[in-house]
Amino acid sequence: MDNMAAKPDETILDEGIEKGAALLTDERIEKTILRVLNTEGGARIKVYVDTCVHCGLCAEACHYYLSHDNDPRFSPAGKVRQTLGEMIARKGKVDREFMKKAAEIAATQCNLCKRCAMYCPFGIDVAYLMSVVRRITHLLGMTPQYIQATAHSHSVSMNQMWVREDEWPDTLQWQEEEARSEMPKLRIPLEKEGADIMYSVIGPEPKFQAQLLYQAAILMNAAGVNWTMPATPGWDNSDMAMFTGDSELMGRIKRQHFETAARLKVKKIVMGECGHAFRSVYDTGNRWLGWKIPPIPIVHAIEFYYDLIKEGRIKIAQKYAEPVTLHDPCNVVRGGGLHEKARYVIRAICDNLIEMHPNREHNYCCCAGGGVINCGPPYKMARINGNRVKAEQLFAVKARGARTLIAPCHNCHSGLEDINHYYGLEMNVKFIGDILYQVMEKPE
Amino acid sequence: MDALYRFLSGPLAWVSFVVFIAGSLYRLLSMGFLVRRKEKFIFSVMSWKYSFRSIFHWITPFASVNMRRHPVMTITTFAFHICLFLTPIFLLAHGVLWDDAFNIHLWALPNGLADIMTLVVIAGGVFFLCRRMKLAEVRYLTTLSDYLLLIMVAAPFLTGFIAYHQWIDYRFFMTLHVLTGEIMLMAIPFTRLSHMLFAPFTRAYMGSEFGSVRHARDW
Amino acid sequence: MKKRRCFYLTAVVVMTLMSICCWRLPVAAQENMTSVDNGDFGRPERTPSIFRHDAHNEKAKIDACNTCHHVYKDGKLVDNESSEDRRCADCHDLKAVGKTPSLRRAFHLRCVGCHEKIGRGPIMCGECHKK
């Protein structure tokens, strides 16, 4: 049936997939697939596969499909056909080469953004089916090596970036000291039991984006928030295990995060501008641990800024003048409904918001999320080529005057920077927090 | 031919109704039990309000973004499915069978309208067939079973149309009509025609997940 | 030439008229009957059912009129009485009344019901309601 010749540039050599695949036997593949399909998996896999009528209406939902000149292999259902569909049809009797391809498709050709769930007439969740494939490849030990390395880091250090236990408070104290030159009475309160808010961030912030901690500290102090940050592991809200299919590890990470907040007896957890972490603490990790909703309320940065501005706790000195546009991240918009709040915040701090199209729930993915950017350099061009449509969308909004691109999500931010550079967009990619820090009144 | 017709319209009609109803119940209940055993969280997500919000948006023509993107497909698929569903139930000739056999009276479509609706189903089937062969994103997903399903669905309408107009060999097409209709009915629970059973539930689940967890629209 | 054209024309007109007569007009006498009179249906959806009275009864070996032209009194079949002097619609309304079947159902049960029972005779819609 496959009448499409594979393009020469198509298969990317990944050490993690290759080395894992070298150890596979047909029996192990079969056993693992059947375990996931019949023991772990339930009705959703069966119903989705039985209900799909192969109509192809999901195709145009996918940025990979659109960016690859409507190549049907990149359509959501096309990806299922090449992976889980075939595994089910052959009852797990697939070979090593098939599994390598399946691992690559599931890990690097789908961002689990769930846009296609809004285009399928039946609401079939292809992102979920791709997660099932990732689960199988995880159990077969063939996850791409870069993202597997971050999962290892989670497992050992409970953070994504191998930040050592002493480095973490050290970094916070360093940023506290830096920020005190601007706001002399500023504190980053560590381990303050009974604070209203625990602020949690993702591993890359202390590792190489410490200025984000600085900005958050200025904001918290200016707004007079009763907040704290933990000095122990559990400060990292990120979760690459959710994306590798390592559900057990995901559970460990999320438990530690929630337990840290519980130990500090905070009323809620406020998290930085990260999308996947929101998905993990708000939707996926909590459910794995048996909580329908997070045991401690989760407030994403967008919602937190919204509350601060609405309540007048932050005053704007002078609005950001350069015209901005907003990229709606899948995990907080399609996954959390924060699109109108984000617009409220941006209108409060910026003079001119120019909408890109499509927007809100229908925005195109950044092509970095879902763990794809975490699969590292081998797949950088796959991400960039796989999201030409994003560049086209951004060029269109730039033509209408937008110069700054706001992306309130770490993965989106990094992915859009790559798009920005490669396609020569020359836009300024910023977090909402970057602009908020810049335009807010900072009391002495 | 008479003996065959008698068998098809007698015992096999009963068999096909029993297979259809019992098979559908079996599929739905077994999926329900599977959800209870493996994915209980689904029940916690489900919401009547958001289920119907989503279903309403997807059974209303042009109420979703994707429907507006494909107007010809949207019109065809709505016309096809509405006619596919209503014609057999409200066809006068079928109503007469219910009336004669069980003294059950059903409202019936005028013959002329039913004739047009049958043509709509056949034309819709031809459209889907062309789409399947022409569009790369559909062709890529297509397996032999997709063609067989299409034939299976179109056959009772095509044979019924020929028989109604008494073209060619009436008795042959009448017999074939009953047979193909019964095959289709029995196939519903056990082939991908089961989207008829499951679509309301997959839609309701996605609607509930988007509504009550994600606070976003799913259309 | 002209004569011949006239002849053809006349022939065609006569044949057409004859066939319309045979097809459309209900024939009063039973021996000439070719179809069931469906005039009581208002706007019938189907063609009148083909029925050659005498040929049918000869073939089916039906002697007693009340095999079909029956009489019911108080829900019970009355032996030795027949109703060929009346129209079916005199008893059978378009809609069923109590235990009395509707006119359409009465016709169908009378014809197809019997054919089903004895295993002979047409049972498919279009075998009687010819286009």
mmCIF file with all atom_site columns, C-alpha atoms in Angstrom, chain B residues 73-172:
data_model
loop_
_atom_site.group_PDB
_atom_site.id
_atom_site.type_symbol
_atom_site.label_atom_id
_atom_site.label_alt_id
_atom_site.label_comp_id
_atom_site.label_asym_id
_atom_site.label_entity_id
_atom_site.label_seq_id
_atom_site.pdbx_PDB_ins_code
_atom_site.Cartn_x
_atom_site.Cartn_y
_atom_site.Cartn_z
_atom_site.occupancy
_atom_site.B_iso_or_equiv
_atom_site.pdbx_formal_charge
_atom_site.auth_seq_id
_atom_site.auth_comp_id
_atom_site.auth_asym_id
_atom_site.auth_atom_id
_atom_site.pdbx_PDB_model_num
ATOM 1   C CA . MET B 1 73  ? -17.357 17.468  1.901   1.00 0.00 ? 73  MET B CA 1
ATOM 2   C CA . THR B 1 74  ? -19.543 18.927  4.644   1.00 0.00 ? 74  THR B CA 1
ATOM 3   C CA . ILE B 1 75  ? -22.639 19.188  2.475   1.00 0.00 ? 75  ILE B CA 1
ATOM 4   C CA . THR B 1 76  ? -22.056 15.751  0.994   1.00 0.00 ? 76  THR B CA 1
ATOM 5   C CA . THR B 1 77  ? -21.405 14.004  4.246   1.00 0.00 ? 77  THR B CA 1
ATOM 6   C CA . PHE B 1 78  ? -24.425 15.541  5.967   1.00 0.00 ? 78  PHE B CA 1
ATOM 7   C CA . ALA B 1 79  ? -26.713 14.772  3.027   1.00 0.00 ? 79  ALA B CA 1
ATOM 8   C CA . PHE B 1 80  ? -25.272 11.269  2.757   1.00 0.00 ? 80  PHE B CA 1
ATOM 9   C CA . HIS B 1 81  ? -25.645 10.422  6.419   1.00 0.00 ? 81  HIS B CA 1
ATOM 10  C CA . ILE B 1 82  ? -29.085 11.959  6.843   1.00 0.00 ? 82  ILE B CA 1
ATOM 11  C CA . CYS B 1 83  ? -30.431 10.115  3.801   1.00 0.00 ? 83  CYS B CA 1
ATOM 12  C CA . LEU B 1 84  ? -28.596 6.934   4.758   1.00 0.00 ? 84  LEU B CA 1
ATOM 13  C CA . PHE B 1 85  ? -30.275 6.984   8.124   1.00 0.00 ? 85  PHE B CA 1
ATOM 14  C CA . LEU B 1 86  ? -33.775 8.233   7.299   1.00 0.00 ? 86  LEU B CA 1
ATOM 15  C CA . THR B 1 87  ? -34.516 6.542   3.981   1.00 0.00 ? 87  THR B CA 1
ATOM 16  C CA . PRO B 1 88  ? -34.519 2.922   5.170   1.00 0.00 ? 88  PRO B CA 1
ATOM 17  C CA . ILE B 1 89  ? -36.478 3.748   8.299   1.00 0.00 ? 89  ILE B CA 1
ATOM 18  C CA . PHE B 1 90  ? -39.178 5.845   6.665   1.00 0.00 ? 90  PHE B CA 1
ATOM 19  C CA . LEU B 1 91  ? -39.380 4.228   3.250   1.00 0.00 ? 91  LEU B CA 1
ATOM 20  C CA . LEU B 1 92  ? -43.016 3.425   2.470   1.00 0.00 ? 92  LEU B CA 1
ATOM 21  C CA . ALA B 1 93  ? -42.221 -0.098  1.292   1.00 0.00 ? 93  ALA B CA 1
ATOM 22  C CA . HIS B 1 94  ? -40.405 -0.827  4.557   1.00 0.00 ? 94  HIS B CA 1
ATOM 23  C CA . GLY B 1 95  ? -43.239 0.706   6.507   1.00 0.00 ? 95  GLY B CA 1
ATOM 24  C CA . VAL B 1 96  ? -45.666 -1.609  4.721   1.00 0.00 ? 96  VAL B CA 1
ATOM 25  C CA . LEU B 1 97  ? -43.597 -4.579  5.836   1.00 0.00 ? 97  LEU B CA 1
ATOM 26  C CA . TRP B 1 98  ? -43.824 -3.428  9.457   1.00 0.00 ? 98  TRP B CA 1
ATOM 27  C CA . ASP B 1 99  ? -47.528 -2.769  9.035   1.00 0.00 ? 99  ASP B CA 1
ATOM 28  C CA . ASP B 1 100 ? -48.340 -6.086  7.385   1.00 0.00 ? 100 ASP B CA 1
ATOM 29  C CA . ALA B 1 101 ? -46.236 -8.172  9.708   1.00 0.00 ? 101 ALA B CA 1
ATOM 30  C CA . PHE B 1 102 ? -46.717 -6.484  13.076  1.00 0.00 ? 102 PHE B CA 1
ATOM 31  C CA . ASN B 1 103 ? -49.483 -3.942  12.601  1.00 0.00 ? 103 ASN B CA 1
ATOM 32  C CA . ILE B 1 104 ? -46.927 -1.227  13.393  1.00 0.00 ? 104 ILE B CA 1
ATOM 33  C CA . HIS B 1 105 ? -47.547 2.049   11.639  1.00 0.00 ? 105 HIS B CA 1
ATOM 34  C CA . LEU B 1 106 ? -44.650 4.287   10.705  1.00 0.00 ? 106 LEU B CA 1
ATOM 35  C CA . TRP B 1 107 ? -44.835 7.635   9.053   1.00 0.00 ? 107 TRP B CA 1
ATOM 36  C CA . ALA B 1 108 ? -43.530 7.236   5.507   1.00 0.00 ? 108 ALA B CA 1
ATOM 37  C CA . LEU B 1 109 ? -41.679 9.386   3.049   1.00 0.00 ? 109 LEU B CA 1
ATOM 38  C CA . PRO B 1 110 ? -43.393 10.072  -0.282  1.00 0.00 ? 110 PRO B CA 1
ATOM 39  C CA . ASN B 1 111 ? -41.944 7.702   -2.863  1.00 0.00 ? 111 ASN B CA 1
ATOM 40  C CA . GLY B 1 112 ? -40.574 10.483  -5.029  1.00 0.00 ? 112 GLY B CA 1
ATOM 41  C CA . LEU B 1 113 ? -38.649 11.998  -2.144  1.00 0.00 ? 113 LEU B CA 1
ATOM 42  C CA . ALA B 1 114 ? -37.358 8.625   -1.017  1.00 0.00 ? 114 ALA B CA 1
ATOM 43  C CA . ASP B 1 115 ? -36.174 8.046   -4.572  1.00 0.00 ? 115 ASP B CA 1
ATOM 44  C CA . ILE B 1 116 ? -34.181 11.261  -4.518  1.00 0.00 ? 116 ILE B CA 1
ATOM 45  C CA . MET B 1 117 ? -32.767 10.482  -1.084  1.00 0.00 ? 117 MET B CA 1
ATOM 46  C CA . THR B 1 118 ? -31.618 7.102   -2.332  1.00 0.00 ? 118 THR B CA 1
ATOM 47  C CA . LEU B 1 119 ? -29.862 8.817   -5.195  1.00 0.00 ? 119 LEU B CA 1
ATOM 48  C CA . VAL B 1 120 ? -28.221 11.152  -2.686  1.00 0.00 ? 120 VAL B CA 1
ATOM 49  C CA . VAL B 1 121 ? -26.807 8.172   -0.806  1.00 0.00 ? 121 VAL B CA 1
ATOM 50  C CA . ILE B 1 122 ? -25.533 6.603   -4.024  1.00 0.00 ? 122 ILE B CA 1
ATOM 51  C CA . ALA B 1 123 ? -24.064 9.893   -5.200  1.00 0.00 ? 123 ALA B CA 1
ATOM 52  C CA . GLY B 1 124 ? -22.477 10.417  -1.787  1.00 0.00 ? 124 GLY B CA 1
ATOM 53  C CA . GLY B 1 125 ? -20.929 6.974   -2.040  1.00 0.00 ? 125 GLY B CA 1
ATOM 54  C CA . VAL B 1 126 ? -19.520 7.841   -5.455  1.00 0.00 ? 126 VAL B CA 1
ATOM 55  C CA . PHE B 1 127 ? -18.146 11.096  -4.046  1.00 0.00 ? 127 PHE B CA 1
ATOM 56  C CA . PHE B 1 128 ? -16.456 9.285   -1.167  1.00 0.00 ? 128 PHE B CA 1
ATOM 57  C CA . LEU B 1 129 ? -15.051 6.750   -3.612  1.00 0.00 ? 129 LEU B CA 1
ATOM 58  C CA . CYS B 1 130 ? -13.596 9.477   -5.819  1.00 0.00 ? 130 CYS B CA 1
ATOM 59  C CA . ARG B 1 131 ? -12.240 11.293  -2.779  1.00 0.00 ? 131 ARG B CA 1
ATOM 60  C CA . ARG B 1 132 ? -10.613 8.104   -1.591  1.00 0.00 ? 132 ARG B CA 1
ATOM 61  C CA . MET B 1 133 ? -8.931  7.549   -4.923  1.00 0.00 ? 133 MET B CA 1
ATOM 62  C CA . LYS B 1 134 ? -8.062  11.147  -5.748  1.00 0.00 ? 134 LYS B CA 1
ATOM 63  C CA . LEU B 1 135 ? -6.960  12.854  -2.531  1.00 0.00 ? 135 LEU B CA 1
ATOM 64  C CA . ALA B 1 136 ? -3.482  11.823  -1.426  1.00 0.00 ? 136 ALA B CA 1
ATOM 65  C CA . GLU B 1 137 ? -4.178  12.196  2.296   1.00 0.00 ? 137 GLU B CA 1
ATOM 66  C CA . VAL B 1 138 ? -7.189  9.904   2.026   1.00 0.00 ? 138 VAL B CA 1
ATOM 67  C CA . ARG B 1 139 ? -5.631  7.430   -0.391  1.00 0.00 ? 139 ARG B CA 1
ATOM 68  C CA . TYR B 1 140 ? -2.673  7.008   1.943   1.00 0.00 ? 140 TYR B CA 1
ATOM 69  C CA . LEU B 1 141 ? -4.975  5.838   4.737   1.00 0.00 ? 141 LEU B CA 1
ATOM 70  C CA . THR B 1 142 ? -7.120  3.658   2.512   1.00 0.00 ? 142 THR B CA 1
ATOM 71  C CA . THR B 1 143 ? -7.101  -0.105  2.806   1.00 0.00 ? 143 THR B CA 1
ATOM 72  C CA . LEU B 1 144 ? -9.163  -2.676  0.962   1.00 0.00 ? 144 LEU B CA 1
ATOM 73  C CA . SER B 1 145 ? -11.634 -2.647  3.835   1.00 0.00 ? 145 SER B CA 1
ATOM 74  C CA . ASP B 1 146 ? -12.488 0.990   3.134   1.00 0.00 ? 146 ASP B CA 1
ATOM 75  C CA . TYR B 1 147 ? -13.648 0.122   -0.373  1.00 0.00 ? 147 TYR B CA 1
ATOM 76  C CA . LEU B 1 148 ? -15.540 -2.905  0.886   1.00 0.00 ? 148 LEU B CA 1
ATOM 77  C CA . LEU B 1 149 ? -17.315 -0.786  3.492   1.00 0.00 ? 149 LEU B CA 1
ATOM 78  C CA . LEU B 1 150 ? -18.286 1.740   0.878   1.00 0.00 ? 150 LEU B CA 1
ATOM 79  C CA . ILE B 1 151 ? -19.652 -0.986  -1.382  1.00 0.00 ? 151 ILE B CA 1
ATOM 80  C CA . MET B 1 152 ? -21.411 -2.594  1.548   1.00 0.00 ? 152 MET B CA 1
ATOM 81  C CA . VAL B 1 153 ? -23.189 0.651   2.384   1.00 0.00 ? 153 VAL B CA 1
ATOM 82  C CA . ALA B 1 154 ? -24.041 1.627   -1.174  1.00 0.00 ? 154 ALA B CA 1
ATOM 83  C CA . ALA B 1 155 ? -25.248 -1.825  -2.285  1.00 0.00 ? 155 ALA B CA 1
ATOM 84  C CA . PRO B 1 156 ? -28.627 -1.888  -0.526  1.00 0.00 ? 156 PRO B CA 1
ATOM 85  C CA . PHE B 1 157 ? -29.403 1.556   -1.884  1.00 0.00 ? 157 PHE B CA 1
ATOM 86  C CA . LEU B 1 158 ? -28.322 0.767   -5.415  1.00 0.00 ? 158 LEU B CA 1
ATOM 87  C CA . THR B 1 159 ? -30.172 -2.539  -5.536  1.00 0.00 ? 159 THR B CA 1
ATOM 88  C CA . GLY B 1 160 ? -33.176 -0.979  -3.831  1.00 0.00 ? 160 GLY B CA 1
ATOM 89  C CA . PHE B 1 161 ? -33.231 1.786   -6.395  1.00 0.00 ? 161 PHE B CA 1
ATOM 90  C CA . ILE B 1 162 ? -33.069 -0.655  -9.314  1.00 0.00 ? 162 ILE B CA 1
ATOM 91  C CA . ALA B 1 163 ? -35.699 -2.887  -7.751  1.00 0.00 ? 163 ALA B CA 1
ATOM 92  C CA . TYR B 1 164 ? -38.048 0.009   -7.018  1.00 0.00 ? 164 TYR B CA 1
ATOM 93  C CA . HIS B 1 165 ? -37.926 1.049   -10.648 1.00 0.00 ? 165 HIS B CA 1
ATOM 94  C CA . GLN B 1 166 ? -38.243 -2.604  -11.685 1.00 0.00 ? 166 GLN B CA 1
ATOM 95  C CA . TRP B 1 167 ? -35.368 -2.366  -14.066 1.00 0.00 ? 167 TRP B CA 1
ATOM 96  C CA . ILE B 1 168 ? -33.554 -5.370  -15.511 1.00 0.00 ? 168 ILE B CA 1
ATOM 97  C CA . ASP B 1 169 ? -34.565 -8.368  -13.405 1.00 0.00 ? 169 ASP B CA 1
ATOM 98  C CA . TYR B 1 170 ? -36.887 -7.251  -10.633 1.00 0.00 ? 170 TYR B CA 1
ATOM 99  C CA . ARG B 1 171 ? -36.914 -10.440 -8.598  1.00 0.00 ? 171 ARG B CA 1
ATOM 100 C CA . PHE B 1 172 ? -33.154 -10.764 -8.720  1.00 0.00 ? 172 PHE B CA 1
#
